Tab-separated table of C-alpha atoms in Angstrom:
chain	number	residue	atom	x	y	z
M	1	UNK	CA	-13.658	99.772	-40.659
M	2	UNK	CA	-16.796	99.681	-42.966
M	3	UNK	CA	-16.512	102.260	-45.727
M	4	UNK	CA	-19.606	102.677	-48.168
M	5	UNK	CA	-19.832	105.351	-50.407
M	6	UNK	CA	-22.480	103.673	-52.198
M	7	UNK	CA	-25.803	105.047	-50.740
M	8	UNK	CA	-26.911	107.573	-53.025
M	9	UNK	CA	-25.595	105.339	-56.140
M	10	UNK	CA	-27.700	102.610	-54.449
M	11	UNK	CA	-30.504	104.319	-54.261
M	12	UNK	CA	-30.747	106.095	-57.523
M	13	UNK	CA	-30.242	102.551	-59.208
M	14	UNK	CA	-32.813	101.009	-57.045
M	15	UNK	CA	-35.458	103.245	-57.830
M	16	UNK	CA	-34.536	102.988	-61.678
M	17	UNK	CA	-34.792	99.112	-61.161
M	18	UNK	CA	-37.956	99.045	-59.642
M	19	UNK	CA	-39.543	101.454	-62.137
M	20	UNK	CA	-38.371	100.080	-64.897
M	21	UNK	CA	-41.636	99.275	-65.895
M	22	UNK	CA	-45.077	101.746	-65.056
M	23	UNK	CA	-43.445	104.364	-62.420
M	24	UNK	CA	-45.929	105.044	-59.213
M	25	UNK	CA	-45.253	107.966	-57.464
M	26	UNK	CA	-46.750	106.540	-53.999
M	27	UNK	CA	-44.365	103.450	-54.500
M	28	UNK	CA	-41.789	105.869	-55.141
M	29	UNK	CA	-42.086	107.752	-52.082
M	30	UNK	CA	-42.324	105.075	-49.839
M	31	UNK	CA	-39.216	103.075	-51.124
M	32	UNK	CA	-37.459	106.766	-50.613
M	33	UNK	CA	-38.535	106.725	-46.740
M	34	UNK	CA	-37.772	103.031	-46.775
M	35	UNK	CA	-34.508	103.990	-47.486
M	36	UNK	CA	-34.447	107.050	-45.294
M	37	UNK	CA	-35.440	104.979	-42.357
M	38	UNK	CA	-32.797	102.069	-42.872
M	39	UNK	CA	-29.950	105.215	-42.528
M	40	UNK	CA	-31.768	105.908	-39.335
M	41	UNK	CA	-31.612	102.634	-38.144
M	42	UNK	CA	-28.071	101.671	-39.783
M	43	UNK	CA	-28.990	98.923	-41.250
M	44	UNK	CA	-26.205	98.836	-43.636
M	45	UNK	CA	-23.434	98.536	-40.798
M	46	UNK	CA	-24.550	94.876	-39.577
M	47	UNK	CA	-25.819	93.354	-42.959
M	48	UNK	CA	-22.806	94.372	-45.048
M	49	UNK	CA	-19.321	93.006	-44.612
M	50	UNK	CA	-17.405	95.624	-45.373
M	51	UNK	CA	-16.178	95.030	-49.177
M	52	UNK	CA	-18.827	93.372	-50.134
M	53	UNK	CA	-22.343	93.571	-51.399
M	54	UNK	CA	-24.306	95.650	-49.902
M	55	UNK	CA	-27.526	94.048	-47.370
M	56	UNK	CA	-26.446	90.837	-48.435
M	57	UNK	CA	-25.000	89.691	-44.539
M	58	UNK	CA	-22.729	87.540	-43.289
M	59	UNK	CA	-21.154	89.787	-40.973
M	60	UNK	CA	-20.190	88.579	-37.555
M	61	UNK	CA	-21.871	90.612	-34.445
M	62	UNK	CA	-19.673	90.158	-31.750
M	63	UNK	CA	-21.587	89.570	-28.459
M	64	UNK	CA	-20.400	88.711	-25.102
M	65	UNK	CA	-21.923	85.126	-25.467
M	66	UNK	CA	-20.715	84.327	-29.092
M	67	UNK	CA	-20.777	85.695	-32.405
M	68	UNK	CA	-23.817	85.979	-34.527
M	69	UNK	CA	-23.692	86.299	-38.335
M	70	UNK	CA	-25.766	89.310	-39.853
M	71	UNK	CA	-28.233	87.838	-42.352
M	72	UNK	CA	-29.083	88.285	-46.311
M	73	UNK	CA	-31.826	90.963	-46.089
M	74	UNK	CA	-31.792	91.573	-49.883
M	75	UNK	CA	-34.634	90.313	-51.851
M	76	UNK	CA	-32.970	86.898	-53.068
M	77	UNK	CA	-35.535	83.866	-53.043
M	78	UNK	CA	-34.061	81.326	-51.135
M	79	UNK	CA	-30.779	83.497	-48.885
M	80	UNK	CA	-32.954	86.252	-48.348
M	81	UNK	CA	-36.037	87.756	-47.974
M	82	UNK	CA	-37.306	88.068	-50.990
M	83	UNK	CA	-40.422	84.849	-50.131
M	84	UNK	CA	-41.070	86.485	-46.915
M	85	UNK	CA	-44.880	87.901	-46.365
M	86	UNK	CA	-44.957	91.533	-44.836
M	87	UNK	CA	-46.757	90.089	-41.604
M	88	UNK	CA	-42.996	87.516	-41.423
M	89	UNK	CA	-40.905	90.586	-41.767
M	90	UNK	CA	-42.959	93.474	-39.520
M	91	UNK	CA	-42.494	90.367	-36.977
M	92	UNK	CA	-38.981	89.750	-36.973
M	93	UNK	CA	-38.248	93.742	-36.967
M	94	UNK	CA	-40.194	94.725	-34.410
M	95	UNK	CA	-41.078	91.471	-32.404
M	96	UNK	CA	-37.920	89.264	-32.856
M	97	UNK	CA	-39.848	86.330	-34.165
M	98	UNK	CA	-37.867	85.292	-37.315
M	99	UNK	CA	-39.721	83.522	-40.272
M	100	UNK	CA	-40.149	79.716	-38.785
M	101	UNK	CA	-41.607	81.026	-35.393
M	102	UNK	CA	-38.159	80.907	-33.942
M	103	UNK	CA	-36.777	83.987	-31.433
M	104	UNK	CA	-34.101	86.092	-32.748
M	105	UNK	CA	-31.352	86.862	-30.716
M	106	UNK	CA	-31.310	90.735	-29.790
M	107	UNK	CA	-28.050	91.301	-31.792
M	108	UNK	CA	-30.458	92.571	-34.338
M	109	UNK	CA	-32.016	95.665	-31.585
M	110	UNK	CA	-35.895	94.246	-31.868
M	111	UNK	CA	-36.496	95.727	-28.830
M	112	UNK	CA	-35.401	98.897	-30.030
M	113	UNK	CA	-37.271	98.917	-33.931
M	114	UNK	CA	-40.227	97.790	-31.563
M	115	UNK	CA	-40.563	102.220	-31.429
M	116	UNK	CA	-41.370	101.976	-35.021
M	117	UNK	CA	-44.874	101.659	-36.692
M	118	UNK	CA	-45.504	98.714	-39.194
M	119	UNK	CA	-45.575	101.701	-42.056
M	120	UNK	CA	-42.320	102.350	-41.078
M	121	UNK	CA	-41.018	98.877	-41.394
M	122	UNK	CA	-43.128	98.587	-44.511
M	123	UNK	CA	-40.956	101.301	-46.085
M	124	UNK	CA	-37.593	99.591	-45.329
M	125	UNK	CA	-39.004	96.462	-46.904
M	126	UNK	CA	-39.582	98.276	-50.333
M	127	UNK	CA	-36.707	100.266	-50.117
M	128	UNK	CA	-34.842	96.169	-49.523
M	129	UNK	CA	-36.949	94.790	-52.088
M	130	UNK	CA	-35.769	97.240	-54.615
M	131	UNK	CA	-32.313	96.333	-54.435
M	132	UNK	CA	-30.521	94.003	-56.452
M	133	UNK	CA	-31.276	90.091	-55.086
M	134	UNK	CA	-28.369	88.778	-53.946
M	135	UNK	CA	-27.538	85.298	-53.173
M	136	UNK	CA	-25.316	84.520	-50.506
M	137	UNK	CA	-25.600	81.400	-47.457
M	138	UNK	CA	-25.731	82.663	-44.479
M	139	UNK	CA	-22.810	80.905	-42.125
M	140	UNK	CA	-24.040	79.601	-39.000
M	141	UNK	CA	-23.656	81.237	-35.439
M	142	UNK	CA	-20.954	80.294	-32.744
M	143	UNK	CA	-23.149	80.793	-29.774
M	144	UNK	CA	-21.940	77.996	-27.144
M	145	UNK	CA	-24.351	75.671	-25.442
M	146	UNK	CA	-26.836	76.880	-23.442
M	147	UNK	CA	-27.361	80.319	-25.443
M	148	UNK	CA	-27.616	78.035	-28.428
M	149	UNK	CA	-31.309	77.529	-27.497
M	150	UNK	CA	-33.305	80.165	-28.664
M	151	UNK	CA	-36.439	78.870	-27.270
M	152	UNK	CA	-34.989	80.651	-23.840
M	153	UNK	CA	-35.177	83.867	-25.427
M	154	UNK	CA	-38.788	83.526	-24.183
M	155	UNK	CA	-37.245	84.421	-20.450
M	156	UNK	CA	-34.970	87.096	-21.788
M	157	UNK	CA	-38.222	89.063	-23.731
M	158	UNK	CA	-39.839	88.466	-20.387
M	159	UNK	CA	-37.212	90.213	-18.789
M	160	UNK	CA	-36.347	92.615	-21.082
M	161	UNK	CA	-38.359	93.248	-24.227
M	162	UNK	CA	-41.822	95.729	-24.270
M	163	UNK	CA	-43.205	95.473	-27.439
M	164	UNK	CA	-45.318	98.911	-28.391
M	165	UNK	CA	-44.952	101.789	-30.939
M	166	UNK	CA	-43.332	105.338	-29.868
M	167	UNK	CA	-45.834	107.651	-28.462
M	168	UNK	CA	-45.052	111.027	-28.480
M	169	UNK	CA	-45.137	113.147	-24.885
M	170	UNK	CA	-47.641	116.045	-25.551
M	171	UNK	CA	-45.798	118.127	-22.726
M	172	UNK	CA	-42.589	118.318	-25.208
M	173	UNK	CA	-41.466	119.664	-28.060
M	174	UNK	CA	-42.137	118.118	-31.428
M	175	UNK	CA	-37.894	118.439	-32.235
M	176	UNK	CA	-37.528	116.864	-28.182
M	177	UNK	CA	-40.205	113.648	-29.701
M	178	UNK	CA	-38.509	113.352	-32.647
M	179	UNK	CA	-34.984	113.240	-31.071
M	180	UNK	CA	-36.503	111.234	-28.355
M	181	UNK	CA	-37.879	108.418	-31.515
M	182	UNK	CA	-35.071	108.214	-33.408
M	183	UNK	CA	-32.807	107.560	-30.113
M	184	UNK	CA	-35.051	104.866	-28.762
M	185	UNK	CA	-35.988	103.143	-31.744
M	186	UNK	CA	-34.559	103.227	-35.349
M	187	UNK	CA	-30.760	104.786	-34.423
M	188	UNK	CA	-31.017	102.027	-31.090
M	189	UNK	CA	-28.598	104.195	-29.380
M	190	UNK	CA	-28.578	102.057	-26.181
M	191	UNK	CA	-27.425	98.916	-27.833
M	192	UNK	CA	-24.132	100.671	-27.817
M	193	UNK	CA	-24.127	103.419	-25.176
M	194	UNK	CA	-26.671	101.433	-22.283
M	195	UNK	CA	-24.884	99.203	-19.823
M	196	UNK	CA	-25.821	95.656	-19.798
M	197	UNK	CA	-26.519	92.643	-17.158
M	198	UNK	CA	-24.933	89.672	-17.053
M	199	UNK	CA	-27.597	88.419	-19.089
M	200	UNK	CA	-27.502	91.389	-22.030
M	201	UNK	CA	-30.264	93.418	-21.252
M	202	UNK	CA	-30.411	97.060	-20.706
M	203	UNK	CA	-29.665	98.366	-17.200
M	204	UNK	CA	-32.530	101.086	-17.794
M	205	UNK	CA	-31.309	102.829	-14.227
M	206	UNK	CA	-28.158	103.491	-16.471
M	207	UNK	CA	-29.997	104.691	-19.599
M	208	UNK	CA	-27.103	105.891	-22.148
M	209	UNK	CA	-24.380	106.179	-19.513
M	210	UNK	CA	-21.715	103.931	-20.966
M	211	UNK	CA	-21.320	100.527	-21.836
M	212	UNK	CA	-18.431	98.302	-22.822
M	213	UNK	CA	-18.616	96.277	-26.464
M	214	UNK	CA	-16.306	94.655	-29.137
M	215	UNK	CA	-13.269	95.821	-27.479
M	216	UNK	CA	-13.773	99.253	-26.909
M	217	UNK	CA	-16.157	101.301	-24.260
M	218	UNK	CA	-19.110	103.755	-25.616
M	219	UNK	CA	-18.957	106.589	-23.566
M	220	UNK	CA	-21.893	108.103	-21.347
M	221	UNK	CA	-23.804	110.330	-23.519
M	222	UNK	CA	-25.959	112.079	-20.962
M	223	UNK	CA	-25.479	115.154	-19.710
M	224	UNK	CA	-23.430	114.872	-16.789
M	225	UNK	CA	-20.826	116.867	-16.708
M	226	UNK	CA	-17.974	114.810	-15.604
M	227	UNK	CA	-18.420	111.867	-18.388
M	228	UNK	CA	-21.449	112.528	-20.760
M	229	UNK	CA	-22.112	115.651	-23.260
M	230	UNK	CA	-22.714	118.367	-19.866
M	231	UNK	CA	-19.910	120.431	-21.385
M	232	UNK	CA	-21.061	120.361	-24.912
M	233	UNK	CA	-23.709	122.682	-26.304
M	234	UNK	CA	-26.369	121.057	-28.442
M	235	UNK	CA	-24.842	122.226	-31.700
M	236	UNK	CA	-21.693	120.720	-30.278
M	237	UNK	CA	-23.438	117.559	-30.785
M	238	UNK	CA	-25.423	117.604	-33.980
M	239	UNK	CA	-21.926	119.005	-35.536
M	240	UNK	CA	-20.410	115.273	-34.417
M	241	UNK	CA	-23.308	113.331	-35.219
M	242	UNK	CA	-22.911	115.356	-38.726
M	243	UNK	CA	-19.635	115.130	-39.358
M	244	UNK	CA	-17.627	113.079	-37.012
M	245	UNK	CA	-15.741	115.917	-35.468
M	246	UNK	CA	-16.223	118.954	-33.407
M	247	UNK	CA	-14.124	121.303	-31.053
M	248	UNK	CA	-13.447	118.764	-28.527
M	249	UNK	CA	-14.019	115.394	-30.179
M	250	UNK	CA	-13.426	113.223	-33.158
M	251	UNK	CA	-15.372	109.882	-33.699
M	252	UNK	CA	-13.453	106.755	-34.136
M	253	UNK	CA	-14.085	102.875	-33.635
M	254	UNK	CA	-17.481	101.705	-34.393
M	255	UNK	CA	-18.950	105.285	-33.692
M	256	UNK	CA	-16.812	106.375	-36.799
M	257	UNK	CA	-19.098	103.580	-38.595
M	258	UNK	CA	-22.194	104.850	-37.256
M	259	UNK	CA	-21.500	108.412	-38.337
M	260	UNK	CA	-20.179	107.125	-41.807
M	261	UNK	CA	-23.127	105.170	-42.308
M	262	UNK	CA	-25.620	106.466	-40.802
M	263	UNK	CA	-25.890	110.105	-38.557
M	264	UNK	CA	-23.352	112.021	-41.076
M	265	UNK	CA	-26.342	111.076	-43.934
M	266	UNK	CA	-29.433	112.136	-41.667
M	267	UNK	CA	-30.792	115.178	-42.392
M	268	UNK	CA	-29.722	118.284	-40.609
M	269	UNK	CA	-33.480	118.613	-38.597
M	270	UNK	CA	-32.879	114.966	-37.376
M	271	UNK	CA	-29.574	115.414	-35.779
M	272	UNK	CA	-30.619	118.603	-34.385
M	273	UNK	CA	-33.356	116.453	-32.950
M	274	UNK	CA	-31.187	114.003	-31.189
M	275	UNK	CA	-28.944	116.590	-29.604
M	276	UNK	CA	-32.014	118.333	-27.940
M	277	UNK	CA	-33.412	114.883	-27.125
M	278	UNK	CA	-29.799	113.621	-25.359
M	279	UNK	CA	-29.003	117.094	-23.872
M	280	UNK	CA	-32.430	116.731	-21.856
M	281	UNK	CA	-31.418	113.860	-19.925
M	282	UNK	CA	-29.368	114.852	-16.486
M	283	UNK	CA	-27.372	111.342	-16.052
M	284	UNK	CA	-26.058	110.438	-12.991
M	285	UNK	CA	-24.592	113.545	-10.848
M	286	UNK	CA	-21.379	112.089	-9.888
M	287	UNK	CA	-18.572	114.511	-9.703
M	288	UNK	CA	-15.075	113.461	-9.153
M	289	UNK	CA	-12.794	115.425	-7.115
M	290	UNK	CA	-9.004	115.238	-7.289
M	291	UNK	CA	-7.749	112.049	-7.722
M	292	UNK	CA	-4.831	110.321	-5.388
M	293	UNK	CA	-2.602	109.896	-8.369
M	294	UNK	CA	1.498	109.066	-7.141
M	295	UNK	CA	3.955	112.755	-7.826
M	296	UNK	CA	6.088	110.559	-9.487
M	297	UNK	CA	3.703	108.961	-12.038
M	298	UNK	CA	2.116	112.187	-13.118
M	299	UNK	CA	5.967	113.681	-13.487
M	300	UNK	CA	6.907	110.581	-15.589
M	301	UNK	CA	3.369	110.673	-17.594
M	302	UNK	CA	3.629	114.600	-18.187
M	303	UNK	CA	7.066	113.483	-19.616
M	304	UNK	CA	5.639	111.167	-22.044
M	305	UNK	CA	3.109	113.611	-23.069
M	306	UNK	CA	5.238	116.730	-23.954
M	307	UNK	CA	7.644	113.943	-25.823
M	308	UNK	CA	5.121	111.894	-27.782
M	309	UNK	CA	1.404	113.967	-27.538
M	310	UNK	CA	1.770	117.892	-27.123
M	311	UNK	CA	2.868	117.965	-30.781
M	312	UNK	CA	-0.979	117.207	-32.469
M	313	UNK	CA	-2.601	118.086	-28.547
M	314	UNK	CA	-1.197	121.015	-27.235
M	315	UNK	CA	1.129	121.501	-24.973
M	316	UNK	CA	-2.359	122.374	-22.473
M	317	UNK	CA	-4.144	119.735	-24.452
M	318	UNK	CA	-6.419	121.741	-25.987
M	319	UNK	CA	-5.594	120.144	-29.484
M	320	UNK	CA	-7.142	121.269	-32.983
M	321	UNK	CA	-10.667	122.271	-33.259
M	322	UNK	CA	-12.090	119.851	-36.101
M	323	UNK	CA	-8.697	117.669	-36.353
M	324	UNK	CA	-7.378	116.580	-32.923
M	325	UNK	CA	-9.514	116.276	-30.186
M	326	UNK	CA	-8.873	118.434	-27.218
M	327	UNK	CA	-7.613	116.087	-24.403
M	328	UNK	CA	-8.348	118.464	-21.833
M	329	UNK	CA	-12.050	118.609	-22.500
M	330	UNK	CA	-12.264	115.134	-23.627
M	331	UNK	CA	-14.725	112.772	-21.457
M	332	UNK	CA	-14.040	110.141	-23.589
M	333	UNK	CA	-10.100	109.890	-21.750
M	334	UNK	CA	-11.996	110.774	-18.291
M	335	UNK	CA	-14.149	108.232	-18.575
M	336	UNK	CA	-14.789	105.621	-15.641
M	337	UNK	CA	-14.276	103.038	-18.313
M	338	UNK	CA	-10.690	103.787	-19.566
M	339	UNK	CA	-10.430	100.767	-22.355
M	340	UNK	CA	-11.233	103.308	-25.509
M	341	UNK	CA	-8.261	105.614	-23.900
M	342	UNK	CA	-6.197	102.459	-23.677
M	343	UNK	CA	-7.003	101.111	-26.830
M	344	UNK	CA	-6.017	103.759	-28.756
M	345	UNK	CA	-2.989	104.816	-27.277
M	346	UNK	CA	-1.976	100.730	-27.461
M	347	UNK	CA	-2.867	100.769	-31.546
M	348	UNK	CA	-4.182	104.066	-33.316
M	349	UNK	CA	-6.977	105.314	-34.367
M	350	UNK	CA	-8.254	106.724	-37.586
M	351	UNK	CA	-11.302	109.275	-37.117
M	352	UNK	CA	-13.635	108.938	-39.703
M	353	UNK	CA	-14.038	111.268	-43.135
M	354	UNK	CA	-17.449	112.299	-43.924
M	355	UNK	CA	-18.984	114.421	-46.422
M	356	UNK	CA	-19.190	117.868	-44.997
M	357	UNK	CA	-15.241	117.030	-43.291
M	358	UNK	CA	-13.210	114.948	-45.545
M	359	UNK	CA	-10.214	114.669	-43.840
M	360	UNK	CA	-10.044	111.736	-41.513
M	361	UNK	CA	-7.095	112.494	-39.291
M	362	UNK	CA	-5.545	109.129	-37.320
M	363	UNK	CA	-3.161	109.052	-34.348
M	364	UNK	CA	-0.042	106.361	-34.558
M	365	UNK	CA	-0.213	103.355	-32.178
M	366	UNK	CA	2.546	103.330	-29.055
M	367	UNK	CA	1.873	99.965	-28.414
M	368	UNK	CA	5.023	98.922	-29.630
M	369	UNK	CA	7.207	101.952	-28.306
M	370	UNK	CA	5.568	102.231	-24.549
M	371	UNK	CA	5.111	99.665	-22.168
M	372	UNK	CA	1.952	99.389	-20.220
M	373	UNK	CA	3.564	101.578	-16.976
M	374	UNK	CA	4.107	104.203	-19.188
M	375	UNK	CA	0.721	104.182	-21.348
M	376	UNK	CA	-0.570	103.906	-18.107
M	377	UNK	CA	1.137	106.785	-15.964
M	378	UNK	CA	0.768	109.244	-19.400
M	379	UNK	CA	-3.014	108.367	-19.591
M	380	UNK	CA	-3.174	109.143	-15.435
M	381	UNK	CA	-1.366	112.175	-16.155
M	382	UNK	CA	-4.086	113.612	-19.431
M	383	UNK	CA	-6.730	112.112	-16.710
M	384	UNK	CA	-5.617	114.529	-14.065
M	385	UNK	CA	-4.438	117.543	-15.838
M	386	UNK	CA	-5.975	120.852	-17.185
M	387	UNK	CA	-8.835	121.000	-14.224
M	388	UNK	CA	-9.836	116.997	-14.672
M	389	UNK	CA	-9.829	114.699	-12.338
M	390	UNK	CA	-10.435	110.873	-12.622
M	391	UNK	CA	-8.965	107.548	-10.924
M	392	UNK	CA	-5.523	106.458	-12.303
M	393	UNK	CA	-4.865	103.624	-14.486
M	394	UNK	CA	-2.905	100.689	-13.706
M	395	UNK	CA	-0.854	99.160	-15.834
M	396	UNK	CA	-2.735	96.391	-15.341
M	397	UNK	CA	-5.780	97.555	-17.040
M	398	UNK	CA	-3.207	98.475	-20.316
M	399	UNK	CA	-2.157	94.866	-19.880
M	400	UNK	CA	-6.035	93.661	-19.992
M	401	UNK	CA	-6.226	96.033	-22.963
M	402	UNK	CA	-3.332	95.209	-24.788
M	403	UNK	CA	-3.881	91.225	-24.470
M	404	UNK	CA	-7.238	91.559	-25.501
M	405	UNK	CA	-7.250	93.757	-28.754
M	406	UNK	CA	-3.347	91.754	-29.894
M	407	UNK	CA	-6.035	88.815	-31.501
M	408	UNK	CA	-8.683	91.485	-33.037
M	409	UNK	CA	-8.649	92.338	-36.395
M	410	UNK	CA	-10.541	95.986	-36.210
């Protein structure tokens, strides 16, 4: 997992570098919201590997179609961006046309900074310009033949892209705009959470209901009740977005990395923003109702879970407010897409530590202790306990699971 605890260093140094000489107190404030803006949009968490320098790339994006490497966005000469105009750079943020006229592949969200003015993407380019230059090759991308050819990125834009600036709806509030901005464009909150067709683009008749990526599934975070953030008051979710925990929840996977990186270092008024924003939208208004799950499977996974899980979760899962998540409120072990569930169980997790909540509690891995019947019936069992309801797992999805994470690295 990507741990950076050098923001504020970076930025203090940056401005003393790039002042060095006659200070300007415009130039000043605009590198400051330059670097404001690239927490919003987490730029940091695809242009860093983790232990290395920071913006300097080379960090492989998984994608279902291939891997694409991250590239050198400080303001090095020749490996980064340092001879690129402002018209070059605007373009490739916000219209996915990189510096030769060539597409870039939607790994880097284009059609999500597209929200964003050119101001604002002139702000990110001082704050990258006043960073230290840093020269590093970029390696090249393992896209198979035909998404090799970005020339047919030209159909997916087509499909998928609408290029335009945020405007603001005049019938809502200015937090409900601002949440409503920062989701859509700089935080690109669908990349993650939106499901995708077979050719990567958003399903927008599933806006922010779930999605699967990199080996684990992003959870719906609508407001439906069943699977999204219905039970959750809106503090509920600016305290996660701030913190990586709340009563029910604790972030791990690559939403710990967001949080670390980016939403636990927005300011208070922005994640209040996005939790109005996301707990306006209604999601789909499915509502499961007791699922056909075998007596003798919920007996064997209730065993398991008194043995193994009540210790940290409660004996009536309702686990430790700020340190283990409640299991019987979770919609994250509900959820139609069980892989994060399975995952976790199968290898651990670590939450993440942030500022305001240090302590980043982890839960051992069972992989090695349970076999995939029993992961399976104990995760049916939290599933259907406590007033939830959702479909069983088979221990064939743990065996998916399992044989899919045993050659990952994260």
């Amino acid at each position: 997992m990507r741990t950076f605890a050098l923001a504020a260093l970076l930025s203090a140094s940056a401005v003393c570098r790039a002042y060095a000489g006659s200070p300007s107190m415009q130039e000043f404030t605009q590198i400051e919201r330059g670097r404001y803006l690239s927490i919003l949009s987490d730029c940091a968490g695809c242009h860093t590997v983790p232990g290395g320098k920071p913006f300097s790339g080379g960090r492989p994006i998984e994608t279902p179609f291939g891997n694409i490497i991250s590239p050198n966005v400080t303001p090095d000469l020749e490996t980064g961006i340092g001879a690129w105009s402002d018209d070059q750079f605007d373009a490739a943020v916000r219209k996915g046309i990189g510096r030769t006229g060539a597409h870039i592949y939607p790994a880097m969200p284009y059609n999500a900074y597209t929200r964003m003015s050119r101001d604002d993407v002139m702000a990110i380019r001082a704050y990258l310009n006043s960073l230290e230059p840093v020269r590093q090759s970029r390696n090249a991308n393992t896209l198979p033949f035909p998404f090799n050819i970005r020339s047919a990125m030209s159909v997916w834009n087509a499909l998928y892209f609408t290029a335009g600036e945020f405007k603001p709806d005049p019938t809502k509030s200015a937090e409900w705009n601002r949440g409503k901005f920062i989701v859509e464009g700089p935080a690109h909150c669908g990349a993650c959470h939106t499901p995708k067709t077979l050719l990567g683009g958003d399903r927008a008749d599933q806006y922010l209901q779930g999605a699967n990526l990199q080996g684990w599934s992003a959870p719906d975070i609508t407001n439906n009740r069943r699977t999204g953030l219905g039970s959750w008051t809106a503090e509920d979710v600016a305290l996660y977005l701030k913190t990586g925990h709340n009563r029910a929840a604790a972030a791990t996977g690559p939403m710990a990395e967001a949080v670390e990186l980016s939403t636990s270092r927005m300011r208070d008024e922005d994640t209040k923003a996005i939790a109005t924003y996301l707990k306006s939208l209604p999601g789909n208004t499915d509502q499961a109702g007791p699922a056909a799950v075998d007596a003798n499977v919920m007996a064997a996974g209730g065993a398991i879970f008194r043995d193994q899980c009540s210790a940290c979760h409660g004996i009536e899962g309702k686990g430790v407010p700020h340190l283990f998540p409640a299991l019987a409120a979770s919609k994250m072990v509900r959820s139609n897409d069980p892989t994060t569930a399975i995952r976790i169980v199968l290898r651990g997790a670590r939450s993440v530590g942030t500022k305001a909540e240090p302590t980043a509690p982890g839960m051992p891995a069972y992989g090695w202790q349970l076999g995939d019947r029993e992961i399976a019936a104990v995760l049916s069992f939290v599933r259907n306990s406590w007033g939830g309801a959702a479909a069983p797992i088979d221990a064939g999805d743990v065996t998916r699971v399992r044989s899919d994470t045993a050659s990952r690295n994260d």
